[in-house]
Amino acid sequence: MIDFALDPELELLRETARSFAQHRLRPHDRDFETARGVDVATRDAFTEIGLAALEWPEALGGAGLGALARALVLEELGAADAGAALTLDPLGPAFYALAECGEAAALQAIAQPLLERPGSRAVLAWNGVARVALRNGRATGVLPWLPADRVDLLVLLDGDAVAVIDEGIALAPLRGAGLRAAGASELRLDGAPVRAWWVNPRGARRALARARLYAASLLLGVMRAAAGFSRDYALQRVAFGKPIAHHQALAFLITDMAMAVDGSRLLVHEAAVRLDRGGDAEEACATAFLEAAEQAMFVTPNAVQILGGHGFMQDYPVEKWMREARALGLCFGGVDGAREDAGRGIVAAHAPLGLLEAQP
Amino acid sequence: MNFKIDDELRKRLAGIRELGRTQIRPLGLEADRAGKPVDPDHPFYALLLKLGLGRTRWLGGELDAEQDATRSRVGSPPSGGERGHKAGPSLTGVLLSEELAYWDRGVAVSFPGPGLGEPPVLSMGTPEQKERFLARFREPDRPRWGSFAMTEPGAGSDVAAIRTSCKRDGDHWILDGDKSFAANASRADWIVVWATADTSLGRAGHRAFVVERDTPGLGDFKIEKKMGLKAYESTSFTLRHCRVPASHLLGGEATYSNQDGSRGAKRAGFKGALQSFNATRPMIGAMAVGIGRAALDEAAAFAREHDLGSDPRVRDRLERTRRKLRVARLLCWRAAWLADQQQPNIVEASMAKAHAPAAALDATLLGMELLGEVGARGDHLIEKLFRDVKAMDIVEGTGQIQHIVIARQLVGLPRE
Ligand SMILES: Cc1cc2nc3c(=O)[nH]c(=O)nc-3n(C[C@H](O)[C@H](O)[C@H](O)COP(=O)(O)OP(=O)(O)OC[C@H]3O[C@@H](n4cnc5c(N)ncnc54)[C@H](O)[C@@H]3O)c2cc1C
């Protein structure tokens, strides 16, 4: 039956992630941004508490946890520093493409070494618009932006297939709009050898769905942080004789921001539970991403607004969250790609939200 | 975490679906065309009784004490052992409400039963009062209704401003005032009427009475003409030197009087009212979702029939509508689930109530837009849904009031 309680293990995991995020990431977010990466001690701590191999199969030494666990952890990390979250996760959503489309052996051969080399990055890039051409086992093209300064493994995903490249990757550093703690680069391939190429439309779609949920969970964290921070600020800041939060215009705005966060979270969790049950979750994941991206575009600019001129200054984190939310919403085909996938079946469906139909 | 509806509840939902398709929706359309509420003698209501509906959730008699002990402010804990196996009463209510409203929210509110009058009787009433007012709803001999009257011409959102007065006179109270928009009031066996013993006390002066139908001084029933939801009556009435037995004061004198000085306790009467709102906010949200879902289905069907499926402009808006309704539904479920777990749900219930009506209104607006001039004809279901849905953002605390409730919790927004 419908149940919103978290299992105690997941509750514990979330606490662990929250504590790490708030103590190890949040206080250093500007340093990470400047350094375009996290320090070794932070990375070691992340690996030590098991967050680096969260969904990695147990048989291969990982924690073997599911989508809900991942979503909970990412919300916590995103609430502290989404850029750091990306750079700390050696496989990131690239794992989904490898796991959904490659065989177990390939997963082990290609991905395992990254887990063992601290600081490695596998990066998933959406190639739905064929920025990279794949011909005769070679890849050529330019990806205008990836949130990474180092790419050990590039995993290209399109609607039907996954291509894996680990040689001949040229990066040119960029300033990046957001997520700078993860780095920012333009990526060029000029006839780079394709190490593996798997055609598997179902797997590719599922990988995309999981990647979207990954981004949605980070977005959720970012907007939660922005909503919470700006609310606390509004209780301190006094204008016209009372805390600005007590002017109804702002009280209602703050309320709407809280609702935006809660609603997005419910969609993320519902999609994650669907994934974990092995059900059809592509539409649910696209929907969750879309909502999170749109609501983050409502919440984070308003968080800046609530801080007024101070919000615009980099002494406060809200401007960073606004940039990060914007950048995350551009990943994996962005909101329009998600809109396409979320809405594809809606006209044909007979009862798109029927209580007896829409069961995970 | 789980989002599955259990089989037993699915069966009940399937039952409502069948009843909805064959009876509820046609009846709602008929009432809408006729412009007046479904007649209390309509055979449909007798059918509902036969189906086991139109009853009180009060268990009655010896079970009363048990129910009292286990009842949370908004429902009882899930029965049947472990958490997670069976829906609690609030979740059940939310799911059934959505499905009923999907077919016709107006008809659903017209269902016999104690209605909105039940929560205050359950939460504030003495055992004798429950027996007197609810027992008849356990195995009703015929369709019977209860009603709830708080709103007045001069006081809606600002409930503290009600002016209907109550004065003690021997073993009676004398009620004087005007009440507005009370659902099912003219057909009700009794109406829970809120009055004030002392307007200078604001909410602390409030008293709740159960006023029975034939009480002299209760009258001038006026069934209002509404934009939508025509299948049930929203009725205004007056109380003119209306003598109500002292035993009909909900909870008895002690509930209101012996706590002078203690502000919290003095507001017991008002709290009783709020409590009943607390119970129903997620349900109103779910009803809005039901209306919105009906609009979504109609809009999608229209798009299908007119080959609009490949138009991204149409698809995107349908997708957005479904997404907002899905969020609304999850907000309602969460609020109800919390109530079933006996956890505080003030913020969550208000979020559900604040979000769902807006999402549902959007669904109907989009439906009208897709239909274009066909929508303007005034004979399409979507057009009716569009008129029905607006009330959901007004009843049981407007959207703005929900924002205030949430903001009090989030930022301590002061009460003036
Ligand atoms: C179909 C229908 C059925 C109903 N059934 C019942 C019933 O069974 N029993 C019953 O007692 N009542 C019933 N009502 C009445 C309903 O509860 C009231 O209409 C509602 O509480 C709003 O009160 P009002 O109409 O006086 O509006 P007002 O309180 O005058 O509000 C007018 C506007 O001002 C806004 N507003 C008010 N205060 C504030 C504030 N502090 N900050 C910001 N905005 C504010 C409101 O949100 C609203 O937009 C029903 C109403 C309808 C439409």
PDB file of N, CA and C in Angstrom, chain B residues 102 114 140 157 167 177 190-191 216 229-230 237 247 254 301 310-311 328 349 359 367 370 387 391 410:
ATOM      1  N   TYR B 102     -13.824  12.575  -9.902  1.00  0.00           N
ATOM      2  CA  TYR B 102     -13.541  12.370 -11.320  1.00  0.00           C
ATOM      3  C   TYR B 102     -14.853  12.236 -12.091  1.00  0.00           C
ATOM      4  N   PRO B 114     -23.538  12.232   7.187  1.00  0.00           N
ATOM      5  CA  PRO B 114     -23.379  13.411   8.040  1.00  0.00           C
ATOM      6  C   PRO B 114     -22.478  14.480   7.430  1.00  0.00           C
ATOM      7  N   PRO B 140     -28.978   3.730   8.110  1.00  0.00           N
ATOM      8  CA  PRO B 140     -30.055   4.698   7.870  1.00  0.00           C
ATOM      9  C   PRO B 140     -31.282   4.053   7.210  1.00  0.00           C
ATOM     10  N   SER B 157     -13.242  33.553   5.179  1.00  0.00           N
ATOM     11  CA  SER B 157     -11.870  33.227   5.571  1.00  0.00           C
ATOM     12  C   SER B 157     -11.605  33.633   7.008  1.00  0.00           C
ATOM     13  N   LYS B 167     -26.901  32.985  23.123  1.00  0.00           N
ATOM     14  CA  LYS B 167     -27.070  33.453  24.504  1.00  0.00           C
ATOM     15  C   LYS B 167     -27.760  32.368  25.300  1.00  0.00           C
ATOM     16  N   GLY B 177     -28.671  34.834  13.786  1.00  0.00           N
ATOM     17  CA  GLY B 177     -27.672  35.190  12.771  1.00  0.00           C
ATOM     18  C   GLY B 177     -27.993  34.614  11.409  1.00  0.00           C
ATOM     19  N   TRP B 190     -29.780  17.682  10.643  1.00  0.00           N
ATOM     20  CA  TRP B 190     -29.245  18.683  11.581  1.00  0.00           C
ATOM     21  C   TRP B 190     -28.081  19.414  10.934  1.00  0.00           C
ATOM     22  N   ILE B 191     -27.779  20.586  11.480  1.00  0.00           N
ATOM     23  CA  ILE B 191     -26.685  21.406  10.967  1.00  0.00           C
ATOM     24  C   ILE B 191     -25.779  21.779  12.142  1.00  0.00           C
ATOM     25  N   PRO B 216     -37.707  25.637  15.823  1.00  0.00           N
ATOM     26  CA  PRO B 216     -38.326  26.922  15.474  1.00  0.00           C
ATOM     27  C   PRO B 216     -37.275  28.030  15.434  1.00  0.00           C
ATOM     28  N   LEU B 229     -20.989  22.923  -9.956  1.00  0.00           N
ATOM     29  CA  LEU B 229     -21.318  22.039  -8.830  1.00  0.00           C
ATOM     30  C   LEU B 229     -22.797  22.138  -8.481  1.00  0.00           C
ATOM     31  N   LYS B 230     -23.624  22.156  -9.503  1.00  0.00           N
ATOM     32  CA  LYS B 230     -25.041  22.397  -9.269  1.00  0.00           C
ATOM     33  C   LYS B 230     -25.766  21.193  -8.675  1.00  0.00           C
ATOM     34  N   PHE B 237     -29.149  30.337   5.123  1.00  0.00           N
ATOM     35  CA  PHE B 237     -30.340  30.289   5.980  1.00  0.00           C
ATOM     36  C   PHE B 237     -30.163  31.258   7.138  1.00  0.00           C
ATOM     37  N   SER B 247     -28.250  20.799  25.629  1.00  0.00           N
ATOM     38  CA  SER B 247     -27.566  19.526  25.396  1.00  0.00           C
ATOM     39  C   SER B 247     -27.051  19.402  23.964  1.00  0.00           C
ATOM     40  N   ALA B 254     -18.486  22.533  29.553  1.00  0.00           N
ATOM     41  CA  ALA B 254     -17.141  22.401  30.112  1.00  0.00           C
ATOM     42  C   ALA B 254     -16.071  22.605  29.047  1.00  0.00           C
ATOM     43  N   ALA B 301      -8.672  12.985 -25.131  1.00  0.00           N
ATOM     44  CA  ALA B 301      -9.575  12.306 -26.066  1.00  0.00           C
ATOM     45  C   ALA B 301      -9.897  13.220 -27.252  1.00  0.00           C
ATOM     46  N   SER B 310       0.269  14.733 -32.874  1.00  0.00           N
ATOM     47  CA  SER B 310       1.640  14.998 -33.322  1.00  0.00           C
ATOM     48  C   SER B 310       2.011  16.466 -33.146  1.00  0.00           C
ATOM     49  N   ASP B 311       1.073  17.262 -32.668  1.00  0.00           N
ATOM     50  CA  ASP B 311       1.352  18.687 -32.472  1.00  0.00           C
ATOM     51  C   ASP B 311       2.061  18.875 -31.124  1.00  0.00           C
ATOM     52  N   ALA B 328       0.145  17.113  -7.495  1.00  0.00           N
ATOM     53  CA  ALA B 328      -0.966  17.390  -6.582  1.00  0.00           C
ATOM     54  C   ALA B 328      -1.422  16.107  -5.897  1.00  0.00           C
ATOM     55  N   ALA B 349      -0.937  19.145   4.521  1.00  0.00           N
ATOM     56  CA  ALA B 349      -2.348  19.218   4.136  1.00  0.00           C
ATOM     57  C   ALA B 349      -2.630  20.525   3.405  1.00  0.00           C
ATOM     58  N   ALA B 359      -3.786  23.347 -10.079  1.00  0.00           N
ATOM     59  CA  ALA B 359      -3.428  22.395 -11.133  1.00  0.00           C
ATOM     60  C   ALA B 359      -4.676  21.936 -11.881  1.00  0.00           C
ATOM     61  N   GLY B 367      -8.168  22.323 -21.407  1.00  0.00           N
ATOM     62  CA  GLY B 367      -9.194  21.578 -22.138  1.00  0.00           C
ATOM     63  C   GLY B 367     -10.050  22.520 -22.971  1.00  0.00           C
ATOM     64  N   LEU B 370      -8.112  23.739 -26.006  1.00  0.00           N
ATOM     65  CA  LEU B 370      -7.988  22.771 -27.100  1.00  0.00           C
ATOM     66  C   LEU B 370      -9.304  22.665 -27.868  1.00  0.00           C
ATOM     67  N   ARG B 387     -16.354  25.044 -14.985  1.00  0.00           N
ATOM     68  CA  ARG B 387     -17.168  25.828 -14.042  1.00  0.00           C
ATOM     69  C   ARG B 387     -17.151  25.204 -12.658  1.00  0.00           C
ATOM     70  N   ALA B 391     -14.476  26.298  -7.458  1.00  0.00           N
ATOM     71  CA  ALA B 391     -14.860  26.272  -6.035  1.00  0.00           C
ATOM     72  C   ALA B 391     -13.800  25.599  -5.169  1.00  0.00           C
ATOM     73  N   LEU B 410       6.328  27.929   8.318  1.00  0.00           N
ATOM     74  CA  LEU B 410       7.656  28.075   7.708  1.00  0.00           C
ATOM     75  C   LEU B 410       8.402  29.294   8.213  1.00  0.00           C
TER      76      LEU B 410
END
